[in-house]
Amino acid sequence: MVDAKTTSRWYFVIAMGRKAGHLALGIGKAAGATLTLIPEEFPLHHIPLKAVVDTLVGAVIKRLSYGRRDGVAMIAEGPRGSASTPPTSSGWRTSNAIPTATFRIAEVNIGEILKAEVHKRLRTFGIRTTIAAKNIGYELRCADPIPADMEYTATSGTARRNTCCRAEAR
């Protein structure tokens, strides 16, 4: 958030979560993101690229109306629904279908695709802005727990052990 504000740019941050947005929602809430997009917000099973781009463009324009050129959009990597082919700059689907078995969503740079499409749409309104795309996908699985996580799990484990010990003593 601070980097976005000091550099007057937008960050499109892509978080892992193929069909569920709970990680992106939690990260966006904790970071105070300007906008968080999760697949559950869209009524369609397959979410059109245009719907995602329109939402992001609307957020940029709204922030500009408040005099802010910065923002952070937290986006779940799965806004494309269950399509079995990777997204491209012309849309979520490609004409050369890649079988699901060989397609890995981590290999597709969704942030760069969204960045290009949002830039293109903003240019039609005569708006120039800087956007940086960041992917914080699978490395989240390997992150060390923070002290709050360690305390929470230790407390939960202790409480469970005490409950079991009391039940055995009866």
Short mmCIF file of C-alpha atoms in Angstrom, two decimals, residues 36-166:
data_model
loop_
_atom_site.label_atom_id
_atom_site.label_comp_id
_atom_site.label_asym_id
_atom_site.label_seq_id
_atom_site.Cartn_x
_atom_site.Cartn_y
_atom_site.Cartn_z
CA THR A 36 -10.30 -7.40 -4.00
CA LEU A 37 -11.65 -9.53 -6.85
CA ILE A 38 -12.66 -13.11 -6.13
CA PRO A 39 -14.48 -15.58 -8.40
CA GLU A 40 -17.39 -15.87 -5.95
CA GLU A 41 -18.38 -12.26 -6.71
CA PHE A 42 -19.31 -13.06 -10.29
CA PRO A 43 -22.56 -14.89 -11.10
CA LEU A 44 -21.17 -16.75 -14.12
CA HIS A 45 -19.23 -20.00 -13.98
CA HIS A 46 -16.88 -18.70 -16.68
CA ILE A 47 -16.10 -15.05 -15.98
CA PRO A 48 -15.51 -12.95 -19.11
CA LEU A 49 -12.23 -11.05 -19.27
CA LYS A 50 -14.27 -7.92 -20.03
CA ALA A 51 -16.06 -8.14 -16.66
CA VAL A 52 -12.77 -8.26 -14.75
CA VAL A 53 -11.23 -5.47 -16.85
CA ASP A 54 -14.34 -3.29 -16.46
CA THR A 55 -14.20 -3.72 -12.67
CA LEU A 56 -10.51 -2.80 -12.53
CA VAL A 57 -10.95 0.19 -14.86
CA GLY A 58 -13.89 1.39 -12.76
CA ALA A 59 -11.76 1.20 -9.61
CA VAL A 60 -8.94 3.22 -11.23
CA ILE A 61 -11.38 5.89 -12.46
CA LYS A 62 -13.11 6.09 -9.09
CA ARG A 63 -9.77 6.56 -7.30
CA LEU A 64 -8.85 9.28 -9.78
CA SER A 65 -12.11 11.06 -8.95
CA TYR A 66 -10.86 11.20 -5.33
CA GLY A 67 -7.53 12.65 -6.48
CA ARG A 68 -5.64 9.38 -5.96
CA ARG A 69 -3.48 7.89 -8.72
CA ASP A 70 -2.63 4.81 -6.67
CA GLY A 71 -4.24 1.63 -5.51
CA VAL A 72 -3.85 -2.07 -4.90
CA ALA A 73 -6.12 -4.62 -6.55
CA MET A 74 -5.90 -8.07 -4.96
CA ILE A 75 -7.08 -10.62 -7.50
CA ALA A 76 -7.63 -14.35 -6.99
CA GLU A 77 -5.82 -16.24 -9.76
CA GLY A 78 -8.99 -18.08 -10.67
CA PRO A 79 -11.32 -15.31 -11.90
CA ARG A 80 -11.40 -17.15 -15.21
CA GLY A 81 -13.61 -19.86 -13.74
CA SER A 82 -13.14 -23.42 -14.92
CA ALA A 83 -11.89 -22.81 -18.44
CA SER A 84 -9.49 -25.56 -19.45
CA THR A 85 -7.33 -23.30 -21.57
CA PRO A 86 -5.04 -20.49 -20.47
CA PRO A 87 -5.95 -16.82 -20.80
CA THR A 88 -4.31 -14.61 -23.39
CA SER A 89 -4.30 -10.90 -24.00
CA SER A 90 -7.26 -11.35 -26.35
CA GLY A 91 -9.38 -13.08 -23.74
CA TRP A 92 -9.39 -15.87 -21.21
CA ARG A 93 -9.55 -18.63 -23.80
CA THR A 94 -7.18 -19.36 -26.65
CA SER A 95 -8.00 -20.85 -30.01
CA ASN A 96 -5.30 -23.49 -29.55
CA ALA A 97 -6.71 -25.44 -26.64
CA ILE A 98 -4.18 -26.89 -24.23
CA PRO A 99 -5.40 -30.01 -22.45
CA THR A 100 -6.13 -29.51 -18.77
CA ALA A 101 -3.52 -32.13 -17.85
CA THR A 102 -0.71 -30.00 -19.30
CA PHE A 103 -2.06 -26.55 -18.43
CA ARG A 104 -0.93 -25.02 -15.14
CA ILE A 105 -2.44 -21.69 -14.19
CA ALA A 106 0.84 -20.71 -12.48
CA GLU A 107 2.50 -20.67 -15.92
CA VAL A 108 0.14 -17.97 -17.19
CA ASN A 109 0.90 -14.41 -16.17
CA ILE A 110 -2.65 -13.25 -15.46
CA GLY A 111 -1.41 -10.01 -13.93
CA GLU A 112 0.36 -8.97 -17.13
CA ILE A 113 -2.69 -9.84 -19.23
CA LEU A 114 -4.93 -7.73 -16.98
CA LYS A 115 -2.39 -4.91 -16.93
CA ALA A 116 -2.29 -4.77 -20.75
CA GLU A 117 -6.08 -4.89 -21.09
CA VAL A 118 -6.67 -2.23 -18.40
CA HIS A 119 -4.05 0.05 -20.00
CA LYS A 120 -5.76 -0.40 -23.37
CA ARG A 121 -9.19 0.44 -21.93
CA LEU A 122 -7.93 3.44 -19.93
CA ARG A 123 -6.30 4.86 -23.09
CA THR A 124 -9.76 5.02 -24.69
CA PHE A 125 -10.71 7.43 -21.89
CA GLY A 126 -7.46 9.39 -22.26
CA ILE A 127 -6.19 8.17 -18.88
CA ARG A 128 -2.56 7.25 -18.36
CA THR A 129 -1.51 5.40 -15.25
CA THR A 130 1.28 3.11 -14.12
CA ILE A 131 0.39 -0.46 -13.23
CA ALA A 132 2.69 -3.11 -11.79
CA ALA A 133 1.62 -6.76 -11.80
CA LYS A 134 2.81 -8.99 -8.95
CA ASN A 135 2.19 -12.68 -8.39
CA ILE A 136 2.27 -13.98 -4.84
CA GLY A 137 1.12 -17.48 -5.65
CA TYR A 138 2.64 -20.69 -4.51
CA GLU A 139 5.42 -19.26 -2.38
CA LEU A 140 2.72 -18.55 0.22
CA ARG A 141 2.60 -22.28 0.93
CA CYS A 142 6.27 -22.28 1.89
CA ALA A 143 6.28 -19.18 4.08
CA ASP A 144 7.29 -19.59 7.70
CA PRO A 145 4.49 -19.02 10.18
CA ILE A 146 4.37 -15.62 11.82
CA PRO A 147 4.39 -15.38 15.64
CA ALA A 148 0.61 -14.94 15.74
CA ASP A 149 0.19 -18.23 13.83
CA MET A 150 2.52 -20.03 16.22
CA GLU A 151 0.75 -18.65 19.28
CA TYR A 152 -2.69 -19.50 17.88
CA THR A 153 -1.77 -23.10 17.06
CA ALA A 154 0.03 -23.61 20.38
CA THR A 155 -2.98 -22.26 22.30
CA SER A 156 -5.40 -24.37 20.27
CA GLY A 157 -3.31 -27.50 20.77
CA THR A 158 -3.01 -26.89 24.50
CA ALA A 159 -6.74 -26.32 24.85
CA ARG A 160 -7.48 -29.52 22.92
CA ARG A 161 -5.05 -31.52 25.06
CA ASN A 162 -6.60 -30.13 28.27
CA THR A 163 -10.10 -30.98 27.04
CA CYS A 164 -9.07 -34.56 26.25
CA CYS A 165 -7.29 -34.97 29.60
CA ARG A 166 -10.36 -33.73 31.51
#
